[in-house]
Short mmCIF file of C-alpha atoms in Angstrom, two decimals:
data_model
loop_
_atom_site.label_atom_id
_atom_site.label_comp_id
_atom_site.label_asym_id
_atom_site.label_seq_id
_atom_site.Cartn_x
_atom_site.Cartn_y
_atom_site.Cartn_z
CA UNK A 1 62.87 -64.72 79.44
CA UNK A 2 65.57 -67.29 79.05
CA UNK A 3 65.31 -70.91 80.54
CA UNK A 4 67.81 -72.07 82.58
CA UNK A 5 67.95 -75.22 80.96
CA UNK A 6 68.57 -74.08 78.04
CA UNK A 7 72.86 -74.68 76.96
CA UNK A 8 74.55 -70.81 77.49
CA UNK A 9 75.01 -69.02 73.97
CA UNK A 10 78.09 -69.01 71.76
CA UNK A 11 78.98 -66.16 69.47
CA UNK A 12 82.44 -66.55 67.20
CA UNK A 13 83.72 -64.31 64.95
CA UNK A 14 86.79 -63.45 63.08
CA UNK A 15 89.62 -61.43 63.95
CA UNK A 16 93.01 -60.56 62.45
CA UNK A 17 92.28 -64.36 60.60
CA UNK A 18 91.95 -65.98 64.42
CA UNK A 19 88.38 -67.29 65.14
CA UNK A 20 86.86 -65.91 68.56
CA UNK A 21 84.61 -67.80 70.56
CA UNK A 22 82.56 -65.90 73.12
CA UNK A 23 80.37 -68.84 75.48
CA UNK A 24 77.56 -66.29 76.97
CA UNK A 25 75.48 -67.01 80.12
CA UNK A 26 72.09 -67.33 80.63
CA UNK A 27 70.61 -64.53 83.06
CA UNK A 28 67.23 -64.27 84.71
CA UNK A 29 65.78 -61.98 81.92
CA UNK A 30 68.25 -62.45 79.19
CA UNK A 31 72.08 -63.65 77.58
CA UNK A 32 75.32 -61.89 78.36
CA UNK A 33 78.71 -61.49 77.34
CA UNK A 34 82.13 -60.80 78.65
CA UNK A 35 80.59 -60.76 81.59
CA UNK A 36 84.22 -59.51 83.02
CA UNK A 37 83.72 -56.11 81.23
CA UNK A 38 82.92 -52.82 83.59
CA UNK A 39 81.71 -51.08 80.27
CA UNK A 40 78.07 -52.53 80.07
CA UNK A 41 75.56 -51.70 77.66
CA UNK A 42 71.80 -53.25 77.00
CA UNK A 43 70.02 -53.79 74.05
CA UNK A 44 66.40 -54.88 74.01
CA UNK A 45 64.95 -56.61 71.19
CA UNK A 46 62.20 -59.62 69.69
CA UNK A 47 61.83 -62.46 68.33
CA UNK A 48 61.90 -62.44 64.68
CA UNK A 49 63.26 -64.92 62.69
CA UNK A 50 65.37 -66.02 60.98
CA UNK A 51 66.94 -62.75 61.64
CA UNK A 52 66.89 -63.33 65.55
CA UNK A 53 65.00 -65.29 67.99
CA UNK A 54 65.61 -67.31 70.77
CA UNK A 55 64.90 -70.45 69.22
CA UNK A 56 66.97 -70.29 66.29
CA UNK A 57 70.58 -71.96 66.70
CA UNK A 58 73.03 -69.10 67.67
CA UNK A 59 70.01 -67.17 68.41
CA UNK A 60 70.02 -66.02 64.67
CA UNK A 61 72.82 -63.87 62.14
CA UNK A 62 72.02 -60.54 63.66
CA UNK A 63 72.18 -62.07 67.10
CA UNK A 64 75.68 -63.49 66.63
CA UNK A 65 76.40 -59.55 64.08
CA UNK A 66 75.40 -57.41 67.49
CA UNK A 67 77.43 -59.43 70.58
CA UNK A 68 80.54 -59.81 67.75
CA UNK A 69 80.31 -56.12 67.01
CA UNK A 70 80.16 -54.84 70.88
CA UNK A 71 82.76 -57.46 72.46
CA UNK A 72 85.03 -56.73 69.93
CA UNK A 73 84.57 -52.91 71.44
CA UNK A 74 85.37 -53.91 74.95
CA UNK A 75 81.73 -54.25 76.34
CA UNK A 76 80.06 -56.52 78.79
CA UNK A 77 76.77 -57.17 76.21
CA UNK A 78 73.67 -58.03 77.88
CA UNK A 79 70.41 -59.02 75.17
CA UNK A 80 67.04 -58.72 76.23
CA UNK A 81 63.84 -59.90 74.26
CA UNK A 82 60.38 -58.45 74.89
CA UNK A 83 57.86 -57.69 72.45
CA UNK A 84 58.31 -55.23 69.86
CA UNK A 85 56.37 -52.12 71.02
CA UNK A 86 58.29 -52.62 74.87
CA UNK A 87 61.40 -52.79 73.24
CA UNK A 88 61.13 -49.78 71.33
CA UNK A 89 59.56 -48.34 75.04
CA UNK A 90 62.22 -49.42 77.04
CA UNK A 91 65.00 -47.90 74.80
CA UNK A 92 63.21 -44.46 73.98
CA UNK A 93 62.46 -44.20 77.53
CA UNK A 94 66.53 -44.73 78.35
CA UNK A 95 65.84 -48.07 80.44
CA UNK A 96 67.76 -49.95 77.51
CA UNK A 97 70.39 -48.51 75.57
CA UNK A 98 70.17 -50.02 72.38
CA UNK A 99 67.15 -50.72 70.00
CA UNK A 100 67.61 -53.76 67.52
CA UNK A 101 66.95 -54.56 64.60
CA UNK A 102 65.64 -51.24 63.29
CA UNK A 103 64.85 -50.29 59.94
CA UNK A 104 65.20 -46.35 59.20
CA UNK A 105 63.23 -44.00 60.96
CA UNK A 106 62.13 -40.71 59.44
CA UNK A 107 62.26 -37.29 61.10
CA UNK A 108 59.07 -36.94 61.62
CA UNK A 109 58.11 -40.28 63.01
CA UNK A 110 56.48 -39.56 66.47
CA UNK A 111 57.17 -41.20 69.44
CA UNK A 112 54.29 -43.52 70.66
CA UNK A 113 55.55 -43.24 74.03
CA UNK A 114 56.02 -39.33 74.85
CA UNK A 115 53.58 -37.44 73.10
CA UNK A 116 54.57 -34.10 70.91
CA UNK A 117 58.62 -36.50 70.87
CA UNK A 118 59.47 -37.42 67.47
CA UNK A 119 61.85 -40.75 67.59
CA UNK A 120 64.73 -39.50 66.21
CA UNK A 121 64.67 -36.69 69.30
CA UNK A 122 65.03 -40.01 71.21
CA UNK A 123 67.08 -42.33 68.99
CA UNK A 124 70.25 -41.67 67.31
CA UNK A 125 70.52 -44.83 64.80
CA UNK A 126 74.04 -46.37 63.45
CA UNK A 127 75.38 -47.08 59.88
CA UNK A 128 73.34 -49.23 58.23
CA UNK A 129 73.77 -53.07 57.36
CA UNK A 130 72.05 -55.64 55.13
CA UNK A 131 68.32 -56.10 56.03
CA UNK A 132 65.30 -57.45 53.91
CA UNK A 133 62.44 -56.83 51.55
CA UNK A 134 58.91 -54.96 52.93
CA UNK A 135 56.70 -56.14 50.87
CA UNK A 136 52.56 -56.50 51.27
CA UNK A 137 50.40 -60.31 51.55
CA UNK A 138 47.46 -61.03 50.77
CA UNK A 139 45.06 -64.01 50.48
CA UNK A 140 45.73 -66.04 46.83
CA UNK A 141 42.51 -65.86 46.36
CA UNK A 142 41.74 -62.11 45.87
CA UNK A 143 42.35 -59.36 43.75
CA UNK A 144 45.75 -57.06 43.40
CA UNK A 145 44.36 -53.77 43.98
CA UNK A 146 48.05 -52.06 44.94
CA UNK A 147 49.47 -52.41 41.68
CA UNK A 148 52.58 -50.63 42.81
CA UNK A 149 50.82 -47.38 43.97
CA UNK A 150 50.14 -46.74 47.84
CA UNK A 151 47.37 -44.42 46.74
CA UNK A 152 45.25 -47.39 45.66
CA UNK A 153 44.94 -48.71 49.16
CA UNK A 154 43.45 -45.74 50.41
CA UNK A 155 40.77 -46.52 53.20
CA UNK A 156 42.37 -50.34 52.79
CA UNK A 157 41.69 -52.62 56.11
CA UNK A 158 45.99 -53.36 56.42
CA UNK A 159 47.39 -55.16 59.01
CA UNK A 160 50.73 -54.06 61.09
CA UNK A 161 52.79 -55.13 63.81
CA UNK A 162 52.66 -52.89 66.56
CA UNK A 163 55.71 -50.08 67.03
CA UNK A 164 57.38 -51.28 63.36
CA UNK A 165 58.67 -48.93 60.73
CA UNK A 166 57.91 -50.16 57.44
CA UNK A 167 58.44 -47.66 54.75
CA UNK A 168 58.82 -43.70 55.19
CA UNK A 169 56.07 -43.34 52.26
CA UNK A 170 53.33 -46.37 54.17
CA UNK A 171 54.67 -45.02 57.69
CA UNK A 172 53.07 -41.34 56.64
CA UNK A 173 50.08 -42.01 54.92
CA UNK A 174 49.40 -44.60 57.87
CA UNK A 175 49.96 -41.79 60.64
CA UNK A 176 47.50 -39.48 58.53
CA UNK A 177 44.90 -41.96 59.03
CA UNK A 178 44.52 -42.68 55.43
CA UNK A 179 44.30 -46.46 55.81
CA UNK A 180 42.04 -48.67 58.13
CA UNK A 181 44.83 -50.45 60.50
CA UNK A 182 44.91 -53.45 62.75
CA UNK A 183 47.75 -53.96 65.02
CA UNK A 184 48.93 -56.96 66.07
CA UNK A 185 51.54 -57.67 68.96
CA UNK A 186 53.78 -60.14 66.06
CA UNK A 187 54.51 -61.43 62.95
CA UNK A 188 52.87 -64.94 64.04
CA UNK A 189 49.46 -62.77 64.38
CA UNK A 190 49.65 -60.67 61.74
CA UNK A 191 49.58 -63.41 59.34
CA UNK A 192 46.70 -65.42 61.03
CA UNK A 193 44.64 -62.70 61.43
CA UNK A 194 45.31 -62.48 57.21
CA UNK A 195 44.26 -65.88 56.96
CA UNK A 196 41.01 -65.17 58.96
CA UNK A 197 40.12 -62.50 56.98
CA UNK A 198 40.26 -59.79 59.43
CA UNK A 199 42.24 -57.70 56.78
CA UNK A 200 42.94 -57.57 53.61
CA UNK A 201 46.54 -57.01 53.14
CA UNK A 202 49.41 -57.52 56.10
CA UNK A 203 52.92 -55.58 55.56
CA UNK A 204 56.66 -56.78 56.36
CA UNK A 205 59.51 -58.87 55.58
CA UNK A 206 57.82 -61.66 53.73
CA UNK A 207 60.56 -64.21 55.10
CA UNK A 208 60.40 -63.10 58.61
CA UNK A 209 56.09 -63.89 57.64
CA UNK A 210 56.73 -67.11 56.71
CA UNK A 211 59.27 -68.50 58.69
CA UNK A 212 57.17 -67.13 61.71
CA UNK A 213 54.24 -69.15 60.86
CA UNK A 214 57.06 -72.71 59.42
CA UNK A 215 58.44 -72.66 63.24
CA UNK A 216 55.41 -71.83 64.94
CA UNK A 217 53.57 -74.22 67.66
CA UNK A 218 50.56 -74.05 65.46
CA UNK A 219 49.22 -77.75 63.74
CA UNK A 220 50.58 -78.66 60.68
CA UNK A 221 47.14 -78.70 59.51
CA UNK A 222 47.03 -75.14 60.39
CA UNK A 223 50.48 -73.64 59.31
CA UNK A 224 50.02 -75.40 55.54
CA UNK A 225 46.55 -73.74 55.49
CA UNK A 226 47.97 -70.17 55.86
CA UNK A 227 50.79 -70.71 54.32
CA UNK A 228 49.52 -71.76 51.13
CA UNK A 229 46.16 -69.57 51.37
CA UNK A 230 48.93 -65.92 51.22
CA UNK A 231 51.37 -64.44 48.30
CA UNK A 232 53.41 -61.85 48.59
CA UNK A 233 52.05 -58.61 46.59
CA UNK A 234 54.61 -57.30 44.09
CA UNK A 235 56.18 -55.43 43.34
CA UNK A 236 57.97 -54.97 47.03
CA UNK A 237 57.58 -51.92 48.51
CA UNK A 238 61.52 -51.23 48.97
CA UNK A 239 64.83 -53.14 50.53
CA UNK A 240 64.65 -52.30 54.35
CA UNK A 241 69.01 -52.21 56.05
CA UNK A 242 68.84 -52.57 59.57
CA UNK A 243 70.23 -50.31 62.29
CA UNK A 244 70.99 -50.39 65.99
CA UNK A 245 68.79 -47.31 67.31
CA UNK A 246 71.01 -45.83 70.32
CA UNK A 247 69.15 -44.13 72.85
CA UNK A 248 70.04 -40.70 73.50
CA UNK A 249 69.40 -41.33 77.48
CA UNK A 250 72.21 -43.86 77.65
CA UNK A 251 75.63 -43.26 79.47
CA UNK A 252 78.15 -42.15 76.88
CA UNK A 253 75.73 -42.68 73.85
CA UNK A 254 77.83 -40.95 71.58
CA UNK A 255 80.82 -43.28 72.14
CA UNK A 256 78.38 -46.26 72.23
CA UNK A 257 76.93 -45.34 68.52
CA UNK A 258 80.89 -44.38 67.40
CA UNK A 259 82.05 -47.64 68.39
CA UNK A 260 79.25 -49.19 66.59
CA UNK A 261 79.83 -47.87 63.23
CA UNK A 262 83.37 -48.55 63.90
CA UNK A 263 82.63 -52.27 64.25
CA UNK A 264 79.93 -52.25 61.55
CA UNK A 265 82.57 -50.92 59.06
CA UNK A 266 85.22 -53.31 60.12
CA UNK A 267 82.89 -56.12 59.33
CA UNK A 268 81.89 -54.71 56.03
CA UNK A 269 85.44 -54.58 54.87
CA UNK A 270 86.81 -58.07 56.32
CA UNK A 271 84.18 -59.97 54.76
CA UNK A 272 82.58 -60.86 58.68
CA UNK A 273 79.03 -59.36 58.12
CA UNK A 274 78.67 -61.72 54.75
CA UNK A 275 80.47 -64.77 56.78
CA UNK A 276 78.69 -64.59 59.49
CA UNK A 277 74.94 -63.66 57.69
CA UNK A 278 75.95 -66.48 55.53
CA UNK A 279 76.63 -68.92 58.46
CA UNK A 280 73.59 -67.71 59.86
CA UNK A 281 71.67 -68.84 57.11
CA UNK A 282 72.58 -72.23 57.11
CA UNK A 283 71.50 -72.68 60.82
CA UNK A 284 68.11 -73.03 61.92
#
């Protein structure tokens, strides 16, 4: 939920060479934007920086990429953070329109929240755009036994965030059961439950991991501890784009998810989705 005292948003981006500057306003459960707009949509999504989080300046790159890319469409944008797995509720279920950010989701991936529903019957996900590397951690300390072949971690105690799509090849053999897994509600618990030794490997965006843990209320004692105790595995398991994931319950979803790849394209070809990921990264 957003804090009142908080200063409202700001989201600029570039048009026909003029720089737009869009002040949002702080609501009782979220931001919004052209608030003047009759054409309203909602997107729910999480904290998870540095891509986005309410705590980063701007509120993070694909913060700033999402309200540029809708306003410039005409619509009143309201932003919503929960926790991952409500998110991804609250959108399948058609009480948000828009899921964000979302990495590719297979066919076959079933719904956790209507049984015998795959996601896709639920979700209709936009053009891609850049992303980040999956990649498994583990402790320094102990042995490699991946060595670039999912097979090897059969029966493996693996940690995962709750309600995440990590790679179509993990994502199946982890729905068949073939790995032991521990879900967490975030990235911030997913890596101290590594450091405790609860598991043995954790899997995601090793930057989102570690910046999670840098900007976390933990002690300094505490964050230098896990920090230095984890490495990445490598190789990476893949690159990961993101996606909006439209829900197929929302008003006019088919216009909503046309006008997104209209906008995602736009900002491909003008050089906004590098300016603006590259302003983002300059801004914590």
């Amino acid at each position: 939920m957003a804090e009142e005292s908080l200063p409202p948003p700001l989201v600029s981006y570039v048009e026909n060479g003029t720089v737009v500057n869009i002040t949002g306003e702080i609501t009782t459960d979220g931001y919004r934007f052209n608030s003047r707009s009759k054409k309203t949509v909602n997107l729910a999504t999480l904290q998870w920086p540095p891509y986005i989080g309410e705590n980063l300046c701007n509120k993070g790159w694909v913060f700033q990429y999402a309200v540029a890319l809708l306003v410039q469409k005409g619509y009143q944008v309201n932003i919503h953070f929960y926790p991952w797995a409500r998110a991804v509720r609250l959108v399948e279920l058609g009480a948000m329109d828009i899921l964000f950010p979302e990495y590719f989701i297979e066919s076959n991936a079933p719904s956790d929240n209507i049984k015998g529903t795959s996601r896709r019957d639920l979700l209709e996900l936009s053009k891609p755009y850049p992303g980040g590397e999956i990649s498994f951690l583990k402790r320094k300390a102990e042995q490699d036994k991946f060595q670039g072949k999912l097979k090897n971690l059969v029966g493996e105690k693996i940690g995962v965030v709750r309600g995440y799509q990590n790679t179509p090849e993990f994502d199946a053999m982890m729905d068949a059961g073939l790995f032991d897994i521990i879900e967490t509600v975030d990235d911030l618990q997913l890596m101290k439950m590594l450091a405790a030794k609860r598991v043995n490997l954790i899997i995601g965006d090793p930057l989102v991991l570690r910046h999670t843990v840098k900007h976390s209320s933990l002690p300094q004692q505490d964050k230098a501890l896990i920090l230095q105790e984890t490495a990445n595995v490598l190789p990476s398991l893949q690159y990961n784009h993101l996606y909006f994931a439209v829900s197929k319950k929302a008003e006019d979803w088919q216009q909503l998810l046309a006008d997104l790849n209209l906008g995602i394209t736009a900002f491909a070809q003008s050089g906004e989705t590098r300016r603006i990921i590259s302003n983002g990264s300059h801004c914590f």
